[in-house]
Short mmCIF file of C-alpha atoms and ligand atoms in Angstrom, two decimals:
data_model
loop_
_atom_site.label_atom_id
_atom_site.label_comp_id
_atom_site.label_asym_id
_atom_site.label_seq_id
_atom_site.Cartn_x
_atom_site.Cartn_y
_atom_site.Cartn_z
CA MET A 1 131.16 79.76 -37.51
CA THR A 2 129.60 76.39 -38.79
CA LYS A 3 125.82 76.37 -38.79
CA LYS A 4 123.97 73.49 -37.14
CA LYS A 5 122.23 71.55 -40.02
CA ILE A 6 118.67 70.49 -38.92
CA ILE A 7 116.22 67.95 -40.17
CA LEU A 8 112.74 68.70 -39.05
CA LEU A 9 109.91 65.97 -38.90
CA GLY A 10 106.54 67.55 -38.65
CA ALA A 11 107.53 70.92 -39.99
CA THR A 12 103.94 71.99 -40.61
CA GLY A 13 102.65 71.23 -37.14
CA SER A 14 102.48 73.25 -33.98
CA VAL A 15 105.96 72.54 -32.76
CA GLY A 16 107.26 72.35 -36.30
CA VAL A 17 106.28 75.83 -37.12
CA GLN A 18 107.71 77.24 -33.88
CA ALA A 19 110.93 75.27 -34.60
CA LEU A 20 110.88 77.20 -38.01
CA ASP A 21 110.56 80.52 -36.08
CA VAL A 22 113.65 79.59 -34.06
CA ILE A 23 115.64 78.57 -37.11
CA ALA A 24 114.67 81.78 -39.00
CA ALA A 25 115.59 83.91 -35.99
CA HIS A 26 119.15 82.54 -36.01
CA PRO A 27 120.28 82.23 -39.55
CA GLU A 28 123.95 82.46 -38.37
CA GLN A 29 123.38 79.35 -36.16
CA PHE A 30 120.97 77.06 -37.80
CA GLU A 31 120.14 75.72 -41.30
CA LEU A 32 117.12 73.62 -42.32
CA VAL A 33 118.45 71.03 -44.63
CA GLY A 34 115.39 68.80 -44.81
CA PHE A 35 111.92 68.32 -43.45
CA ALA A 36 108.87 66.02 -43.40
CA PHE A 37 105.18 66.86 -43.30
CA GLY A 38 101.86 65.12 -43.50
CA LYS A 39 99.02 66.72 -45.51
CA ASN A 40 99.54 70.40 -45.40
CA ILE A 41 101.05 70.98 -48.86
CA GLU A 42 100.46 74.67 -48.87
CA LYS A 43 102.49 75.22 -45.67
CA ALA A 44 105.13 72.75 -47.16
CA ARG A 45 105.40 74.92 -50.26
CA GLU A 46 105.98 78.03 -48.14
CA ILE A 47 108.55 76.23 -46.12
CA ILE A 48 110.48 75.24 -49.25
CA GLN A 49 110.40 78.77 -50.53
CA ALA A 50 111.58 80.29 -47.30
CA PHE A 51 114.27 77.86 -46.29
CA SER A 52 115.44 76.05 -49.49
CA PRO A 53 115.93 72.62 -48.00
CA LYS A 54 117.67 69.86 -49.97
CA ILE A 55 115.27 67.17 -49.29
CA VAL A 56 111.57 66.92 -48.33
CA VAL A 57 109.29 64.02 -47.47
CA ALA A 58 105.51 64.08 -47.89
CA ALA A 59 103.11 61.70 -46.34
CA GLN A 60 101.16 61.32 -49.55
CA GLU A 61 102.26 60.52 -53.03
CA SER A 62 100.05 63.12 -54.62
CA SER A 63 101.89 65.81 -52.58
CA GLN A 64 105.26 64.49 -53.58
CA VAL A 65 104.27 64.58 -57.31
CA THR A 66 103.00 68.19 -57.03
CA LEU A 67 106.04 69.50 -55.17
CA ALA A 68 108.46 67.68 -57.55
CA LYS A 69 106.91 69.68 -60.42
CA ALA A 70 107.18 72.97 -58.54
CA PHE A 71 110.63 72.28 -57.00
CA PRO A 72 112.73 70.34 -59.40
CA ASP A 73 115.95 70.97 -57.40
CA VAL A 74 114.49 69.47 -54.22
CA GLU A 75 114.98 65.76 -53.50
CA LEU A 76 111.45 64.46 -52.65
CA HIS A 77 110.36 61.25 -51.03
CA VAL A 78 107.21 59.88 -49.61
CA GLY A 79 105.66 58.00 -46.82
CA ASN A 80 107.26 55.99 -43.89
CA GLU A 81 110.10 54.83 -46.27
CA GLY A 82 110.77 58.59 -46.96
CA LEU A 83 111.03 59.27 -43.23
CA ILE A 84 113.70 56.57 -43.05
CA THR A 85 115.61 58.01 -46.07
CA LEU A 86 115.51 61.50 -44.36
CA ALA A 87 116.93 60.06 -41.10
CA ARG A 88 119.72 58.41 -43.12
CA THR A 89 120.64 61.61 -45.07
CA GLU A 90 124.28 62.52 -44.84
CA GLY A 91 125.38 65.97 -43.58
CA TYR A 92 122.89 67.02 -40.84
CA ASP A 93 123.65 67.57 -37.05
CA ILE A 94 120.37 67.12 -35.43
CA LEU A 95 117.03 65.64 -36.19
CA LEU A 96 114.05 67.41 -34.49
CA ASN A 97 111.17 64.94 -34.24
CA ALA A 98 107.98 66.89 -34.03
CA ILE A 99 105.75 64.38 -35.76
CA VAL A 100 102.55 63.39 -33.88
CA GLY A 101 102.12 59.79 -32.85
CA SER A 102 104.17 56.55 -33.08
CA VAL A 103 104.65 57.01 -36.90
CA GLY A 104 107.73 59.06 -35.56
CA LEU A 105 109.36 55.88 -34.06
CA PRO A 106 111.20 54.26 -37.03
CA PRO A 107 112.96 57.41 -38.22
CA THR A 108 114.03 58.05 -34.60
CA ILE A 109 115.57 54.64 -34.17
CA GLU A 110 117.29 54.91 -37.50
CA ALA A 111 118.87 58.26 -36.61
CA VAL A 112 119.84 56.96 -33.15
CA GLN A 113 121.48 53.84 -34.66
CA LEU A 114 123.49 56.19 -36.80
CA GLY A 115 124.60 58.14 -33.78
CA ARG A 116 122.73 61.33 -34.74
CA ASP A 117 121.50 63.79 -32.19
CA ILE A 118 117.76 63.94 -31.67
CA ALA A 119 115.66 66.85 -30.33
CA LEU A 120 112.51 64.91 -29.35
CA ALA A 121 109.14 66.45 -29.12
CA ASN A 122 107.42 63.15 -30.17
CA LYS A 123 106.92 61.64 -26.83
CA GLU A 124 105.05 58.62 -28.21
CA THR A 125 108.33 57.30 -29.59
CA LEU A 126 109.85 56.97 -26.08
CA VAL A 127 106.66 55.57 -24.57
CA VAL A 128 106.64 52.78 -27.18
CA ALA A 129 110.44 52.02 -27.33
CA GLY A 130 112.02 53.98 -24.67
CA TYR A 131 114.44 50.98 -23.59
CA THR A 132 115.56 50.42 -27.10
CA ILE A 133 116.08 54.05 -28.02
CA MET A 134 117.96 54.94 -24.87
CA ALA A 135 120.11 51.67 -25.05
CA GLU A 136 120.95 52.47 -28.76
CA ALA A 137 121.74 56.06 -27.87
CA ALA A 138 124.09 55.02 -25.13
CA ARG A 139 125.80 52.59 -27.60
CA THR A 140 126.21 55.08 -30.45
CA GLY A 141 126.68 58.28 -28.55
CA SER A 142 123.58 59.82 -29.81
CA LYS A 143 122.24 62.57 -27.60
CA ILE A 144 118.47 62.70 -26.88
CA LEU A 145 117.50 66.24 -26.13
CA PRO A 146 114.03 66.73 -24.69
CA VAL A 147 111.70 69.35 -26.31
CA ASP A 148 108.67 68.61 -24.12
CA SER A 149 108.66 71.66 -21.72
CA GLU A 150 108.50 69.59 -18.60
CA HIS A 151 111.44 67.37 -19.71
CA ALA A 152 113.31 70.28 -21.08
CA ALA A 153 113.05 71.85 -17.67
CA ILE A 154 114.39 68.89 -15.78
CA PHE A 155 117.09 68.42 -18.35
CA GLN A 156 118.21 72.01 -17.71
CA VAL A 157 118.09 71.76 -14.02
CA LEU A 158 120.14 68.50 -14.12
CA GLN A 159 123.07 70.13 -16.05
CA GLY A 160 126.00 69.70 -13.71
CA VAL A 161 124.00 67.51 -11.19
CA ALA A 162 125.12 63.84 -10.70
CA LYS A 163 122.27 61.50 -11.31
CA SER A 164 123.19 59.66 -8.01
CA ASP A 165 122.34 63.00 -6.13
CA VAL A 166 118.71 62.94 -7.51
CA ARG A 167 115.99 61.86 -5.04
CA SER A 168 112.97 62.58 -7.28
CA LEU A 169 111.39 64.35 -10.20
CA THR A 170 108.18 66.50 -9.97
CA ILE A 171 106.47 67.14 -13.29
CA THR A 172 103.85 69.92 -13.31
CA ALA A 173 100.48 69.55 -15.09
CA SER A 174 98.16 72.34 -15.97
CA GLY A 175 95.21 69.99 -15.65
CA GLY A 176 93.90 70.51 -19.12
CA SER A 177 90.65 71.91 -20.28
CA PHE A 178 88.51 69.95 -17.85
CA ARG A 179 90.60 70.39 -14.65
CA ASP A 180 87.69 72.03 -12.83
CA LYS A 181 85.04 69.42 -13.82
CA THR A 182 84.17 66.27 -11.87
CA HIS A 183 84.49 63.00 -13.67
CA GLU A 184 80.64 62.92 -13.89
CA GLU A 185 80.56 66.25 -15.59
CA LEU A 186 82.51 64.77 -18.52
CA VAL A 187 79.70 62.77 -19.88
CA ASP A 188 78.66 65.24 -22.63
CA VAL A 189 81.60 67.43 -23.20
CA THR A 190 82.42 68.29 -26.69
CA LEU A 191 85.65 68.35 -28.95
CA GLU A 192 85.44 72.10 -28.88
CA ASP A 193 85.46 72.17 -25.08
CA ALA A 194 88.31 69.76 -24.95
CA LEU A 195 90.48 71.80 -27.36
CA ALA A 196 90.16 74.92 -25.31
CA HIS A 197 93.38 74.50 -23.28
CA PRO A 198 93.74 77.10 -20.50
CA ASN A 199 97.48 77.81 -20.90
CA TRP A 200 99.08 76.28 -24.18
CA THR A 201 98.27 76.47 -27.85
CA MET A 202 99.26 73.08 -29.25
CA GLY A 203 98.12 70.55 -31.86
CA ALA A 204 94.78 68.80 -31.51
CA LYS A 205 96.02 65.41 -30.49
CA ILE A 206 98.17 66.75 -27.44
CA THR A 207 95.46 69.14 -26.41
CA LEU A 208 92.96 66.38 -26.12
CA ASP A 209 95.55 64.18 -24.45
CA SER A 210 95.97 66.97 -21.82
CA ALA A 211 92.15 66.97 -21.27
CA THR A 212 92.14 63.15 -20.68
CA MET A 213 95.40 63.49 -18.77
CA VAL A 214 96.98 60.77 -20.99
CA ASN A 215 99.49 63.48 -22.03
CA LYS A 216 100.78 63.67 -18.41
CA GLY A 217 100.78 59.85 -18.33
CA LEU A 218 102.91 59.63 -21.49
CA GLU A 219 105.24 62.33 -19.88
CA VAL A 220 105.71 60.23 -16.69
CA ILE A 221 106.82 57.31 -19.00
CA GLU A 222 108.90 59.71 -21.09
CA ALA A 223 110.77 60.99 -18.06
CA HIS A 224 111.39 57.48 -16.71
CA HIS A 225 113.34 56.76 -19.83
CA LEU A 226 115.07 59.98 -20.50
CA PHE A 227 116.38 60.45 -16.90
CA GLY A 228 116.59 56.75 -15.69
CA ILE A 229 114.40 57.49 -12.63
CA PRO A 230 112.11 54.82 -10.98
CA TYR A 231 108.38 55.53 -11.46
CA ASP A 232 107.90 55.82 -7.69
CA ASP A 233 110.28 58.67 -7.69
CA ILE A 234 108.50 60.61 -10.45
CA HIS A 235 105.62 62.71 -9.12
CA VAL A 236 103.05 64.83 -10.90
CA VAL A 237 101.44 68.08 -9.27
CA LEU A 238 98.69 70.11 -10.51
CA HIS A 239 100.06 73.58 -11.23
CA ARG A 240 97.44 75.89 -12.81
CA GLU A 241 99.76 78.65 -13.86
CA SER A 242 102.25 76.45 -15.98
CA VAL A 243 105.02 78.77 -14.81
CA VAL A 244 107.19 76.12 -13.05
CA HIS A 245 107.82 73.72 -15.90
CA SER A 246 109.12 70.99 -13.60
CA MET A 247 111.22 70.29 -10.61
CA VAL A 248 114.01 68.03 -9.35
CA THR A 249 114.42 67.21 -5.70
CA LEU A 250 118.02 66.31 -4.68
CA LYS A 251 119.19 64.01 -1.79
CA ASP A 252 119.90 66.86 0.56
CA GLY A 253 116.31 68.20 0.16
CA ALA A 254 117.18 70.98 -2.24
CA VAL A 255 114.49 71.61 -4.90
CA LEU A 256 115.52 72.95 -8.19
CA ALA A 257 113.06 74.19 -10.58
CA GLN A 258 112.96 75.76 -14.12
CA LEU A 259 110.40 78.58 -14.64
CA GLY A 260 109.41 80.41 -17.68
CA ALA A 261 106.65 81.70 -20.09
CA THR A 262 104.41 79.17 -21.76
CA ASP A 263 106.24 79.42 -25.01
CA MET A 264 107.40 76.32 -26.76
CA ARG A 265 110.11 78.15 -28.62
CA GLU A 266 112.23 78.17 -25.50
CA PRO A 267 112.59 74.39 -25.06
CA ILE A 268 112.76 74.05 -28.89
CA GLN A 269 115.64 76.49 -29.13
CA TYR A 270 117.44 75.04 -26.21
CA ALA A 271 117.39 71.58 -27.63
CA LEU A 272 118.79 73.00 -30.99
CA SER A 273 121.38 75.18 -29.40
CA TYR A 274 122.40 72.90 -26.52
CA PRO A 275 124.48 73.38 -24.40
CA ARG A 276 124.21 77.16 -25.16
CA HIS A 277 121.26 79.44 -24.24
CA LEU A 278 120.82 81.75 -27.29
CA THR A 279 119.00 85.03 -27.19
CA MET A 280 115.19 84.57 -27.68
CA HIS A 281 114.08 86.96 -30.27
CA HIS A 282 110.52 88.29 -29.72
CA GLU A 283 110.45 86.84 -26.24
CA THR A 284 107.10 86.22 -24.56
CA PRO A 285 106.90 88.61 -21.65
CA PHE A 286 107.53 86.86 -18.28
CA ASP A 287 107.13 88.72 -15.10
CA LEU A 288 106.57 86.88 -11.75
CA THR A 289 105.25 90.08 -10.05
CA GLU A 290 102.43 90.22 -12.66
CA ILE A 291 101.72 86.43 -12.08
CA GLY A 292 101.70 87.12 -8.35
CA ALA A 293 100.96 83.74 -6.88
CA LEU A 294 101.73 80.14 -7.77
CA HIS A 295 99.48 77.11 -6.82
CA PHE A 296 100.33 73.54 -6.43
CA GLU A 297 97.92 70.71 -5.73
CA LYS A 298 98.11 66.96 -5.43
CA MET A 299 96.92 64.98 -8.41
CA ASP A 300 93.66 62.92 -7.76
CA LEU A 301 94.31 59.61 -9.43
CA VAL A 302 90.63 58.78 -9.10
CA ARG A 303 89.51 61.91 -11.07
CA PHE A 304 92.38 61.34 -13.56
CA PRO A 305 92.33 57.57 -13.91
CA MET A 306 94.46 57.82 -17.20
CA LEU A 307 97.48 59.08 -15.05
CA ASP A 308 97.02 56.18 -12.61
CA LEU A 309 96.96 53.79 -15.55
CA ALA A 310 100.10 55.27 -17.11
CA TYR A 311 102.10 54.56 -13.88
CA ARG A 312 100.74 50.99 -13.92
CA VAL A 313 101.59 50.33 -17.59
CA GLY A 314 105.04 51.98 -17.03
CA LYS A 315 105.83 49.78 -14.15
CA LEU A 316 104.64 46.66 -16.01
CA GLY A 317 106.99 47.67 -18.94
CA GLY A 318 107.16 45.33 -21.93
CA GLY A 319 104.36 46.02 -24.59
CA TYR A 320 102.04 47.62 -21.93
CA PRO A 321 103.05 51.20 -22.58
CA ALA A 322 102.81 50.68 -26.34
CA VAL A 323 99.34 49.29 -25.81
CA TYR A 324 98.34 52.31 -23.74
CA ASN A 325 99.70 54.67 -26.38
CA ALA A 326 98.27 52.78 -29.46
CA ALA A 327 94.70 52.55 -27.73
CA ASN A 328 94.94 56.21 -27.05
CA GLU A 329 95.96 57.22 -30.59
CA ILE A 330 93.01 55.43 -32.00
CA ALA A 331 90.56 56.60 -29.27
CA ASN A 332 91.84 60.21 -29.51
CA GLN A 333 91.25 60.27 -33.18
CA ALA A 334 87.81 58.60 -32.92
CA PHE A 335 86.72 61.29 -30.42
CA GLN A 336 88.09 64.07 -32.85
CA ASP A 337 86.12 62.23 -35.63
CA GLY A 338 82.90 62.51 -33.52
CA LYS A 339 82.74 58.61 -33.35
CA ILE A 340 82.88 58.20 -29.59
CA THR A 341 82.33 60.27 -26.46
CA PHE A 342 84.94 61.79 -24.23
CA LEU A 343 84.63 59.21 -21.52
CA GLU A 344 84.71 56.36 -24.12
CA ILE A 345 88.39 57.32 -24.75
CA GLU A 346 89.40 56.20 -21.33
CA GLN A 347 87.08 53.17 -21.32
CA LEU A 348 88.72 52.05 -24.63
CA ILE A 349 92.28 52.52 -23.26
CA THR A 350 91.51 50.74 -20.00
CA ARG A 351 89.94 47.82 -21.88
CA ALA A 352 92.90 47.53 -24.24
CA VAL A 353 95.33 47.47 -21.38
CA PHE A 354 93.44 44.95 -19.30
CA GLU A 355 92.97 42.61 -22.19
CA HIS A 356 96.69 42.63 -23.04
CA MET A 357 98.57 39.79 -21.70
CA GLU A 358 102.31 38.88 -22.02
CA PHE A 359 104.46 36.31 -20.26
CA ASP A 360 108.01 37.10 -21.36
CA GLY A 361 110.32 40.04 -21.70
CA GLN A 362 109.32 41.77 -24.91
CA THR A 363 111.66 42.40 -27.88
CA LEU A 364 110.96 45.55 -29.91
CA HIS A 365 109.54 43.30 -32.62
CA GLN A 366 106.91 41.93 -30.15
CA ILE A 367 106.09 45.38 -28.73
CA LEU A 368 105.51 46.63 -32.18
CA ALA A 369 103.30 43.54 -32.93
CA SER A 370 101.31 44.40 -29.70
CA ASP A 371 101.00 48.09 -30.87
CA GLU A 372 99.58 46.96 -34.21
CA ARG A 373 97.12 44.40 -32.63
CA THR A 374 95.91 47.13 -30.28
CA ARG A 375 95.22 49.50 -33.02
CA GLN A 376 93.13 46.86 -35.00
CA LYS A 377 91.28 45.74 -31.86
CA VAL A 378 90.49 49.33 -30.70
CA SER A 379 89.45 50.44 -34.23
CA GLN A 380 87.02 47.57 -34.21
CA TRP A 381 85.60 48.54 -30.91
CA VAL A 382 85.06 52.02 -32.19
CA GLU A 383 83.23 50.55 -35.14
CA ASP A 384 81.05 48.49 -32.72
CA LEU A 385 80.21 51.38 -30.66
CA THR A 386 79.28 53.40 -33.72
CA GLN A 387 76.98 50.60 -34.81
CA GLU A 388 75.38 50.29 -31.40
CA LYS A 389 74.65 53.92 -31.25
CA LYS A 390 73.06 53.97 -34.84
CA ILE A 391 70.92 51.01 -33.72
CA ALA A 392 69.91 52.68 -30.38
CA LEU A 393 69.09 55.94 -32.40
CA THR A 394 66.86 53.96 -34.77
CA GLU A 395 65.04 52.27 -31.81
CA VAL A 396 64.34 55.75 -30.28
CA ARG A 397 62.94 57.12 -33.58
CA LYS A 398 60.59 54.15 -34.04
N1 LIG B 401 102.39 71.37 -29.54
C1 LIG B 401 103.13 71.41 -28.49
O1 LIG B 401 103.24 72.59 -27.89
C2 LIG B 401 103.82 70.26 -27.99
C3 LIG B 401 104.41 70.34 -26.63
C4 LIG B 401 105.24 69.34 -26.16
C5 LIG B 401 105.22 68.17 -26.91
N2 LIG B 401 104.54 68.06 -28.07
C6 LIG B 401 104.61 66.75 -28.82
O2 LIG B 401 105.15 67.07 -30.16
C7 LIG B 401 104.62 66.27 -31.15
C8 LIG B 401 103.95 67.12 -32.25
O3 LIG B 401 102.79 67.81 -31.60
P1 LIG B 401 102.19 68.98 -32.29
O4 LIG B 401 101.18 69.61 -31.38
O5 LIG B 401 103.02 69.86 -33.06
O6 LIG B 401 101.19 68.18 -33.35
P2 LIG B 401 100.50 68.79 -34.73
O7 LIG B 401 100.36 70.29 -34.66
O8 LIG B 401 99.33 67.85 -34.96
O9 LIG B 401 101.67 68.49 -35.82
C9 LIG B 401 102.02 67.23 -36.23
C10 LIG B 401 102.93 67.18 -37.48
O10 LIG B 401 103.22 65.81 -37.84
C11 LIG B 401 103.01 65.75 -39.20
N3 LIG B 401 102.61 64.52 -39.51
C12 LIG B 401 101.51 63.78 -39.17
N4 LIG B 401 101.52 62.54 -39.78
C13 LIG B 401 102.67 62.49 -40.56
C14 LIG B 401 103.17 61.43 -41.28
N5 LIG B 401 102.65 60.27 -41.46
N6 LIG B 401 104.39 61.80 -41.99
C15 LIG B 401 104.97 62.94 -41.85
N7 LIG B 401 104.46 63.98 -41.06
C16 LIG B 401 103.26 63.70 -40.43
C17 LIG B 401 101.91 66.84 -39.51
O11 LIG B 401 101.83 67.25 -40.86
P3 LIG B 401 100.53 67.96 -41.50
O12 LIG B 401 100.09 68.97 -40.49
O13 LIG B 401 101.03 68.57 -42.74
O14 LIG B 401 99.51 66.94 -41.71
C18 LIG B 401 102.36 68.01 -38.66
O15 LIG B 401 103.40 68.64 -39.27
C19 LIG B 401 103.63 65.25 -30.40
O16 LIG B 401 104.21 64.08 -30.14
C20 LIG B 401 103.33 66.11 -29.14
O17 LIG B 401 102.90 65.22 -28.00
C21 LIG B 401 103.93 69.11 -28.65
#
């Protein structure tokens, strides 16, 4: 049997490490031929020792130099150029993009243009350039296989279903760490509070995005691109148990859902093994009689304004989703760095979206320029806020 050769972007992260588990559990099916990582050189070292990949990309030059000395047989590259080189490498079957943020976009576009299959965890990529990626994938025959659990659920449910028979999609949302707080109660929440997700263990950025509900907003836009369904037919419901991963309503009223444990290895493995469902080794127990009851509530778009805004930017199209995403990436990091408050995240995103103006259909080039301008603007606003707070503190101390 020929093994599926895998390139993994973001191998040292939450999705990346779980993908390595899946690859290691099926040595007869999968082989890691290359990977990229950010700063975690110790983890990268372990991965090279365990999987003997041919090519590795580090975000920083110092890591590249260190690893080149330790592993002279491995082809090493660095930075964004290195990610493109990795995407262009010959002899792989699927690129699993588990990098966080829109830095994952250029290698995805490169791989799609070469007709390579993509297992996509990096939702930011589709939010920024969904139309381009899906159009290129249709042109080259590249398959875009979703890894996000909600989209993987919809994708599984849609196997064998004609798109013209679909009435609507329903994405489930756990509600994140602050689902039981009112908007007013968010004034002084901390990073530690925000990172305590009730159901999933994930990287810091997506966990914080779940608390602001930006994550669900990004997922709505991602679903629009992946499945070609209009925004008005994509619904979000609050589902505390995260057992139903998402649902599809067909034109005859039948509702098809995919259920399972909160274990990201399931959607990762399916994206890699598609169209097969392989045995899941060390499966997370899943027993509906233990869970007992499932609850579904309407989403309150006033309580969760970032979800409301995501629908608006999605419908506006052009550079708006990229602006929403770029503002969020900067604001999310600024909150993690202790520079702004939790509620300032949504204030900065809202301001960036409302200040953005465009008059024509946007090319990818224009969208990326809007993305870059937004990053600069929002970074400046973060600095201004930091200065204002320092001045206010000095006044108080006087
Ligand atoms: N975690 C989940 O359960 C989950 C579920 C659904 C979707 N997703 C999506 O999957 C993506 C990854 O999420 P995550 O939670 O796995 O994030 P994470 O734990 O923060 O991992 C991010 C990965 O990206 C790498 N990275 C960051 N900047 C890089 C750069 N410039 N060049 C190369 N690698 C870089 C990091 O490397 P270092 O750690 O070495 O710095 C790390 O390997 C996100 O788009 C997220 O929305 C995640």
